[in-house]
mmCIF file of C-alpha atoms and ligand atoms in Angstrom:
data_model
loop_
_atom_site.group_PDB
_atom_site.id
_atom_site.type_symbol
_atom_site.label_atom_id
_atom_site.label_comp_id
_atom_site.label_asym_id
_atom_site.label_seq_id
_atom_site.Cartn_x
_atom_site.Cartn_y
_atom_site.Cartn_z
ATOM 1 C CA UNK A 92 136.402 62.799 105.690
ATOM 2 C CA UNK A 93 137.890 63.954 108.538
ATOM 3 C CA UNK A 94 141.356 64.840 108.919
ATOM 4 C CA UNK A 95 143.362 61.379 110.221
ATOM 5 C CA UNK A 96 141.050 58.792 108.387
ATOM 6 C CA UNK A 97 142.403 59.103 105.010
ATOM 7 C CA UNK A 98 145.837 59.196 103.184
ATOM 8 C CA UNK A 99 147.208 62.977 102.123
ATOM 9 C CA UNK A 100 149.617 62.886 99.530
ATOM 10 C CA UNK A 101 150.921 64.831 96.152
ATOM 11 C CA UNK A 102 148.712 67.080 94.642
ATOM 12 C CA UNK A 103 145.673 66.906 97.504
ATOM 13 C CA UNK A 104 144.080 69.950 98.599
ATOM 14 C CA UNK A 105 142.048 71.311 101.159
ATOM 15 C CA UNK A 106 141.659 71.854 105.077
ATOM 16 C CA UNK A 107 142.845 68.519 105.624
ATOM 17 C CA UNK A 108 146.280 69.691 104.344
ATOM 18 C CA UNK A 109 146.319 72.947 105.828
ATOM 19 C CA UNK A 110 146.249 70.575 109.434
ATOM 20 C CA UNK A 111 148.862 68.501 108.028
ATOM 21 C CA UNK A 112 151.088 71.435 106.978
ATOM 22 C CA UNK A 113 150.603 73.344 110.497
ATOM 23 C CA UNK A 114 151.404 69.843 112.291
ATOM 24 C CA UNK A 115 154.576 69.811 110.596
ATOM 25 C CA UNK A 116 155.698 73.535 110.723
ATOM 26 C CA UNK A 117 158.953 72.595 112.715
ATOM 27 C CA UNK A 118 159.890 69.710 110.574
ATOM 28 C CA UNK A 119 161.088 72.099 107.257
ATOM 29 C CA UNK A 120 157.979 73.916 106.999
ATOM 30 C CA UNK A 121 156.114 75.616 104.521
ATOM 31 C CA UNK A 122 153.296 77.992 104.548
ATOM 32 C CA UNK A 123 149.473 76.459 105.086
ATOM 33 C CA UNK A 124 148.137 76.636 102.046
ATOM 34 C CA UNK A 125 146.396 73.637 101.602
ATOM 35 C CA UNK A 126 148.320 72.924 98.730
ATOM 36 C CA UNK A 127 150.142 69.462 98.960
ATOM 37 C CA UNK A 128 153.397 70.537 96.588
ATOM 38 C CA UNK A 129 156.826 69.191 96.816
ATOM 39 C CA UNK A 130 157.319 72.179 100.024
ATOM 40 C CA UNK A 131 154.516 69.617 101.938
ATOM 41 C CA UNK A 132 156.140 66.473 100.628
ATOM 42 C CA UNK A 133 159.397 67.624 102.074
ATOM 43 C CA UNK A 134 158.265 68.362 105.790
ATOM 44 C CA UNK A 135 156.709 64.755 105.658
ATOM 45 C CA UNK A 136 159.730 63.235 104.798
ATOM 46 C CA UNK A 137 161.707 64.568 107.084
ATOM 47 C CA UNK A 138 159.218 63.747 109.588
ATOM 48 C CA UNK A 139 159.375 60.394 108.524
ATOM 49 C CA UNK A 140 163.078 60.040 108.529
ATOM 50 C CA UNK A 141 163.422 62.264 111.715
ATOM 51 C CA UNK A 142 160.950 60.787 114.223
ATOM 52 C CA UNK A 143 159.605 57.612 112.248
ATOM 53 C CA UNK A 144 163.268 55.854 111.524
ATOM 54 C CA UNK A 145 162.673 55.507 107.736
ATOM 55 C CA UNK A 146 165.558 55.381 105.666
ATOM 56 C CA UNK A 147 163.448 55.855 102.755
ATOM 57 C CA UNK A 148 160.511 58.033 103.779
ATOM 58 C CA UNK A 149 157.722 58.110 101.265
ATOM 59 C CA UNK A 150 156.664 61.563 101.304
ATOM 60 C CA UNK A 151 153.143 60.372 101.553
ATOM 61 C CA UNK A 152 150.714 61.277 104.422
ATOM 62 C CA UNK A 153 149.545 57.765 105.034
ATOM 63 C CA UNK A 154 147.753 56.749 107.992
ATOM 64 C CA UNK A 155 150.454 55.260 109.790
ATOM 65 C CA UNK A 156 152.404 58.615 108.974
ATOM 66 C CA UNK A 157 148.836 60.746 110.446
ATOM 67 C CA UNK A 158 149.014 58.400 113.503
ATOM 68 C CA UNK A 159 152.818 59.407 114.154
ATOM 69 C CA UNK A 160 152.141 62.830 113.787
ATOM 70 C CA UNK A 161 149.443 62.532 116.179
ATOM 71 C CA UNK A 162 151.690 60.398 118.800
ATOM 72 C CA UNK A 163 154.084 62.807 118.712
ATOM 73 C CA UNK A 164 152.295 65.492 119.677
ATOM 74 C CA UNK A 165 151.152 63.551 122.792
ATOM 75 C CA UNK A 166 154.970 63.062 123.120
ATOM 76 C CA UNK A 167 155.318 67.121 123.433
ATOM 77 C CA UNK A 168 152.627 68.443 125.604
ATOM 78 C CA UNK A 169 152.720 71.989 125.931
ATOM 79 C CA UNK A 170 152.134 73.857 129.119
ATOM 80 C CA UNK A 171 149.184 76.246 128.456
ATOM 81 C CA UNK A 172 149.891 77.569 132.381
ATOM 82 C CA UNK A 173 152.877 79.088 130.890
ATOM 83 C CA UNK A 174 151.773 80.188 127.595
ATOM 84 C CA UNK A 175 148.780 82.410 129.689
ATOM 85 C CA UNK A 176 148.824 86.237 130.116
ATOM 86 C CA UNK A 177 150.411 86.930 133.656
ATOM 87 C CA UNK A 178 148.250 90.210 133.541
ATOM 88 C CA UNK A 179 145.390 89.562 135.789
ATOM 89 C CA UNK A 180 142.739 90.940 134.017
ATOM 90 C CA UNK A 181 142.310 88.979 130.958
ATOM 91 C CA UNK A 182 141.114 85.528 130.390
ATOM 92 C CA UNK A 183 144.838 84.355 129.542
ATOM 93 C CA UNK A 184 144.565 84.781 125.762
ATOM 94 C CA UNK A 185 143.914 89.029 125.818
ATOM 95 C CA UNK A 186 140.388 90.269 125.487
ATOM 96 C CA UNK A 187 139.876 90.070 121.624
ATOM 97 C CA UNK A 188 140.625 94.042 121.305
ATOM 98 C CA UNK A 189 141.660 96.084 118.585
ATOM 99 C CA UNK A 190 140.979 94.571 115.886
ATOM 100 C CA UNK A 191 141.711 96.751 112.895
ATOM 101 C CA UNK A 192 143.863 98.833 114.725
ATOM 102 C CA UNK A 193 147.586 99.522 114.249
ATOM 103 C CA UNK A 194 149.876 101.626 115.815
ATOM 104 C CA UNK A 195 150.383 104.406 113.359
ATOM 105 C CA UNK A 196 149.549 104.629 109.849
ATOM 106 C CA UNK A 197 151.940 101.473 108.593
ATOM 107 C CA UNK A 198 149.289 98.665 108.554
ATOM 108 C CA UNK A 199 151.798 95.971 109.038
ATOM 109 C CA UNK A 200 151.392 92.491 111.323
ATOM 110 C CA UNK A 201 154.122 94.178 113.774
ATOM 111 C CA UNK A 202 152.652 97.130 114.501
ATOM 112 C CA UNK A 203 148.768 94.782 114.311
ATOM 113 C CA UNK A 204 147.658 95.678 117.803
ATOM 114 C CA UNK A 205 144.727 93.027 117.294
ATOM 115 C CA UNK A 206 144.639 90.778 119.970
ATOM 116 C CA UNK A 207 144.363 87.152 118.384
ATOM 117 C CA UNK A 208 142.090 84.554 120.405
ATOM 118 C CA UNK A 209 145.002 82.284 121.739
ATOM 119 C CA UNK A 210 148.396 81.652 120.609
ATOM 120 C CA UNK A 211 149.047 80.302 116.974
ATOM 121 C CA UNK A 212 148.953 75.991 115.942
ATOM 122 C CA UNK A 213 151.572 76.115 113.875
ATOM 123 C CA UNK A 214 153.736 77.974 116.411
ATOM 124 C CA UNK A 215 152.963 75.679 118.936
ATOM 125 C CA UNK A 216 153.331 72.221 116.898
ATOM 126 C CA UNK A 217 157.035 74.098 115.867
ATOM 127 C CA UNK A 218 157.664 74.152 119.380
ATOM 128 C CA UNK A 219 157.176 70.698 119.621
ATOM 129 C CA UNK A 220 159.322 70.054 117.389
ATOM 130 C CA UNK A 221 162.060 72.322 118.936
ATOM 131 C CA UNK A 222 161.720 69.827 121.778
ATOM 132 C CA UNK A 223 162.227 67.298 120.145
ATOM 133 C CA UNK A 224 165.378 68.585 118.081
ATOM 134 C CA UNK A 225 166.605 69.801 121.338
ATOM 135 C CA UNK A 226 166.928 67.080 122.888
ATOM 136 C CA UNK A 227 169.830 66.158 120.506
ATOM 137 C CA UNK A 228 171.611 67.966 122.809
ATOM 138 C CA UNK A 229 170.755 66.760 125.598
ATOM 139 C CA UNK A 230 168.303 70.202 126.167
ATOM 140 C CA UNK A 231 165.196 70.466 127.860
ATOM 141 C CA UNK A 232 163.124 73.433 126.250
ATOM 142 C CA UNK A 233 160.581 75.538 128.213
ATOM 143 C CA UNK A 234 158.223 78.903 127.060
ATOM 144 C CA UNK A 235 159.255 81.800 129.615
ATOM 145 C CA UNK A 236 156.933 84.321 127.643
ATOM 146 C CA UNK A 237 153.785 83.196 126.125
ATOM 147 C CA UNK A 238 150.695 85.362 125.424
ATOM 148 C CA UNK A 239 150.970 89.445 126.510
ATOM 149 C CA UNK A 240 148.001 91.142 125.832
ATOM 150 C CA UNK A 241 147.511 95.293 125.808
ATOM 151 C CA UNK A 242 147.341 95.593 129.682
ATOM 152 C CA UNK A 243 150.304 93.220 130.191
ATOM 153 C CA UNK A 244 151.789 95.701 128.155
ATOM 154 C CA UNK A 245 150.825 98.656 129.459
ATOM 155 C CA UNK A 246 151.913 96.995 132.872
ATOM 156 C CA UNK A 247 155.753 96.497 131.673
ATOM 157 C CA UNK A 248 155.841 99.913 129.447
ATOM 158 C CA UNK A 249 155.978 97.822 126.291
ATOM 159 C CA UNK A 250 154.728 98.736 123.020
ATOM 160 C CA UNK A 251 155.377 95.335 120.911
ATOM 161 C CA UNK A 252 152.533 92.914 120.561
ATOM 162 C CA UNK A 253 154.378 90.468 118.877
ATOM 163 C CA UNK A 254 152.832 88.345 121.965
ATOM 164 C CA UNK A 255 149.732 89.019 121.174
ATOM 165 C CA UNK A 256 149.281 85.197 120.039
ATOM 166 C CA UNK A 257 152.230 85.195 117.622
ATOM 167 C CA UNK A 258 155.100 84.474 119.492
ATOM 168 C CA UNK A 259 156.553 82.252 122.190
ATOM 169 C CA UNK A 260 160.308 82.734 123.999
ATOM 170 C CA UNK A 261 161.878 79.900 124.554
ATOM 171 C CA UNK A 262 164.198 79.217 127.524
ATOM 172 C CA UNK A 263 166.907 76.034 127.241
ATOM 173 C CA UNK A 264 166.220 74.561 131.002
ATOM 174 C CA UNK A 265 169.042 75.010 133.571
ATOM 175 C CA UNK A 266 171.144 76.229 131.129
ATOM 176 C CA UNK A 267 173.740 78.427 133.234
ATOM 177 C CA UNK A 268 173.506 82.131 132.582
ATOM 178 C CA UNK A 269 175.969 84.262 130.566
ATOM 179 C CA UNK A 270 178.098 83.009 128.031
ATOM 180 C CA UNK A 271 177.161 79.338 127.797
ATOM 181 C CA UNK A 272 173.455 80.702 127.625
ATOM 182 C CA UNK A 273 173.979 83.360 125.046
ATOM 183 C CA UNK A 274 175.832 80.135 123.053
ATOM 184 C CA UNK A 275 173.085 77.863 123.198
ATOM 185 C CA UNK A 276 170.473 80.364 122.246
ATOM 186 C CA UNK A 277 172.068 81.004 119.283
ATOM 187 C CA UNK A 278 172.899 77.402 118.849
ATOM 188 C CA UNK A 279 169.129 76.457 119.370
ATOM 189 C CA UNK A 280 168.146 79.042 116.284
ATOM 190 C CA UNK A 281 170.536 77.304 114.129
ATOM 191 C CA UNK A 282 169.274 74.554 114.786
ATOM 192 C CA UNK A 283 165.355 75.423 113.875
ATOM 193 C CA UNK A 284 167.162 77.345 110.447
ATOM 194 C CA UNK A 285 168.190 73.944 109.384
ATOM 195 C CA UNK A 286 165.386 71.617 110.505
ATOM 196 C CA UNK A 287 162.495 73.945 110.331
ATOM 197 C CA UNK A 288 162.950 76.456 107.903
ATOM 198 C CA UNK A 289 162.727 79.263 110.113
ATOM 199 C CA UNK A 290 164.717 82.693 108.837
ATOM 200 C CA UNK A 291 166.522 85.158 111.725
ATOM 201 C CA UNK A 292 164.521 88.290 111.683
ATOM 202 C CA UNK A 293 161.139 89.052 109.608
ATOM 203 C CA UNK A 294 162.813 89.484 105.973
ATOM 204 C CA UNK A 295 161.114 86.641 103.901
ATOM 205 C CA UNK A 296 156.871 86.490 104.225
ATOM 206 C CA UNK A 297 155.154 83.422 105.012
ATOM 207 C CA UNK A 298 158.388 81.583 107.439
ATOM 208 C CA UNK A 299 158.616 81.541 111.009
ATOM 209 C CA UNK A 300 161.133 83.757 112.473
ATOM 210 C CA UNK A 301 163.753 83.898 115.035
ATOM 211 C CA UNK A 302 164.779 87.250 116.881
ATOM 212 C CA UNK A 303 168.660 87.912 116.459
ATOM 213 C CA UNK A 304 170.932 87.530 119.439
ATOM 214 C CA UNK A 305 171.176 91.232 120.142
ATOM 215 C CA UNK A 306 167.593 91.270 120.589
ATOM 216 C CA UNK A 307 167.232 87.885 122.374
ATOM 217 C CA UNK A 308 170.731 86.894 123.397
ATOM 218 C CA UNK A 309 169.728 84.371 126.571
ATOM 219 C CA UNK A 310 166.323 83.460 125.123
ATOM 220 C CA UNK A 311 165.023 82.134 121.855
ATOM 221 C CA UNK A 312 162.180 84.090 120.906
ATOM 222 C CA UNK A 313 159.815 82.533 117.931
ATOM 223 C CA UNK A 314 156.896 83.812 115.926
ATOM 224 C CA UNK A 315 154.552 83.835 112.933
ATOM 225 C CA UNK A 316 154.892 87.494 112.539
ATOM 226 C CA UNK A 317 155.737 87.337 108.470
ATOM 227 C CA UNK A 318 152.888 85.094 107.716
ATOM 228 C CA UNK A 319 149.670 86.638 105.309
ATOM 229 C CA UNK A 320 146.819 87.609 107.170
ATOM 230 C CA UNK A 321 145.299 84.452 105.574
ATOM 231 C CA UNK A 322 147.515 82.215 107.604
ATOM 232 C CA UNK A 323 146.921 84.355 110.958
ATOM 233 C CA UNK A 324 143.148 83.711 110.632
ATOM 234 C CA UNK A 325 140.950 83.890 114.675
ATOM 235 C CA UNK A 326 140.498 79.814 113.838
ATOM 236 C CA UNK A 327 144.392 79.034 113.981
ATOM 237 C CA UNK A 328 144.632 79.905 117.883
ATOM 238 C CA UNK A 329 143.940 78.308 120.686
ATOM 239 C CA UNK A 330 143.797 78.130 124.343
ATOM 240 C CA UNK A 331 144.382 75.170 125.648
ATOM 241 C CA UNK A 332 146.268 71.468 124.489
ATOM 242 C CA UNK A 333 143.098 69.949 123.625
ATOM 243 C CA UNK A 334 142.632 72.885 120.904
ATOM 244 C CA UNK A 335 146.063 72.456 119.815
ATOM 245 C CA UNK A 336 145.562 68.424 119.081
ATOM 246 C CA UNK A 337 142.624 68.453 117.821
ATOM 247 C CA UNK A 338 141.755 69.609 113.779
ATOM 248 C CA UNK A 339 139.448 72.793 114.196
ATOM 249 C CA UNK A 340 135.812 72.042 112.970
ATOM 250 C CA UNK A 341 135.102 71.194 110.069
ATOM 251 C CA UNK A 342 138.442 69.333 109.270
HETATM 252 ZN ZN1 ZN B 245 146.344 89.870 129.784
#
């Protein structure tokens, strides 16, 4: 069955779940496993308290619950223009290089100079959430840095690829610059530590992570860095909204 026509709930397994779980990555947030445990039950309760109004949310993926989900990311569209490599040369989402290759001998995801096909789901859908958190505060959010791929990099003398599909920075819109900024920023990633789960830094695997403010003091920079390669499989990014709202194949 495909993902949407049937109820998800405790104890159900498979691709179907891993959707569900990605979907839901800025509502608590767990890793995709597949594995519909109490860490899955939680992130659809909140989203049912959260977005759908229930005061006593179910924890069950029913189809109502599926249809929200779905609603709500046509609620949050996200603007591919500005997720797309500014480099010139590439398609928008790098050119697939390198991968295999890390810089030095440490084979670690930050120093994975792969270049993933597209930015990450669950990354994304998080976003969407961040909108929608944001706006709590009155806060309009925006992506100032999407996808920089090895000749973007080589343009701007960086060395990080951290944007090579795995991170977004996030700018609050028309927030005024210096200290008000610097406060919101850090505001903003308190806000995604309590309603998404995400950790400052890369310390814990498998949770999204925030730079600190010394790194990113007037922008909020997000990623999927400290997931397992198994989460950070070529299927889980995409290119464009349509990609992003629709189940891959075979879900
Ligand atoms: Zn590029």
């Amino acid at each position: 069955m495909a993902y949407g026509s049937r109820d998800l709930g405790r104890d159900d397994t498979g691709p179907e779940v891993v959707e569900l779980q990605m979907r839901l990555a800025g509502f608590r947030g767990t890793k995709p496993d597949g594995d519909y445990g109490p860490g899955t039950e939680l992130q659809v309760m909140t989203f049912q308290r959260d977005v759908m109004g229930q005061a006593s949310p179910s924890g069950r993926a029913d189809l109502a619950t599926l249809a929200a989900i779905q609603a709500f990311g046509a609620a949050h569209p996200v603007n591919f223009n500005l997720l797309t490599c500014k480099c010139g040369v590439c398609d928008g989402f790098g050119q697939g290089k390198f991968k295999g290759l890390y810089q030095g001998q440490v084979k670690v995801e930050a120093y994975y100079r792969y270049e993933y096909p597209g930015v990450h789901r669950m990354i994304l859908w998080a976003f969407r959430a961040a909108m929608f958190h944001a706006q709590a505060k009155g806060w309009t959010l925006t992506v100032n840095s999407g996808y920089r791929c090895s000749v973007d990099n080589q343009q701007h003398a960086r060395s990080s690829t951290n944007h090579h599909g795995k991170a977004i920075d996030i700018d609050i819109v028309g927030s005024p610059t210096g200290k008000v900024d610097m406060e919101r920023c850090d505001a903003l990633r308190g806000i995604l530590v309590e309603k998404a789960n995400a950790q400052i830094a890369w310390g814990a695997p498998n949770l999204k992570s925030l730079e600190p403010s010394n790194i990113a003091p007037t922008w909020v920079h997000y990623d999927v860095r400290s997931y397992d390669k198994a989460y950070l499989d070529d299927r889980y990014f995409v290119k464009s909204q349509a990609a992003l709202d629709a189940p891959p194949a075979g879900v």
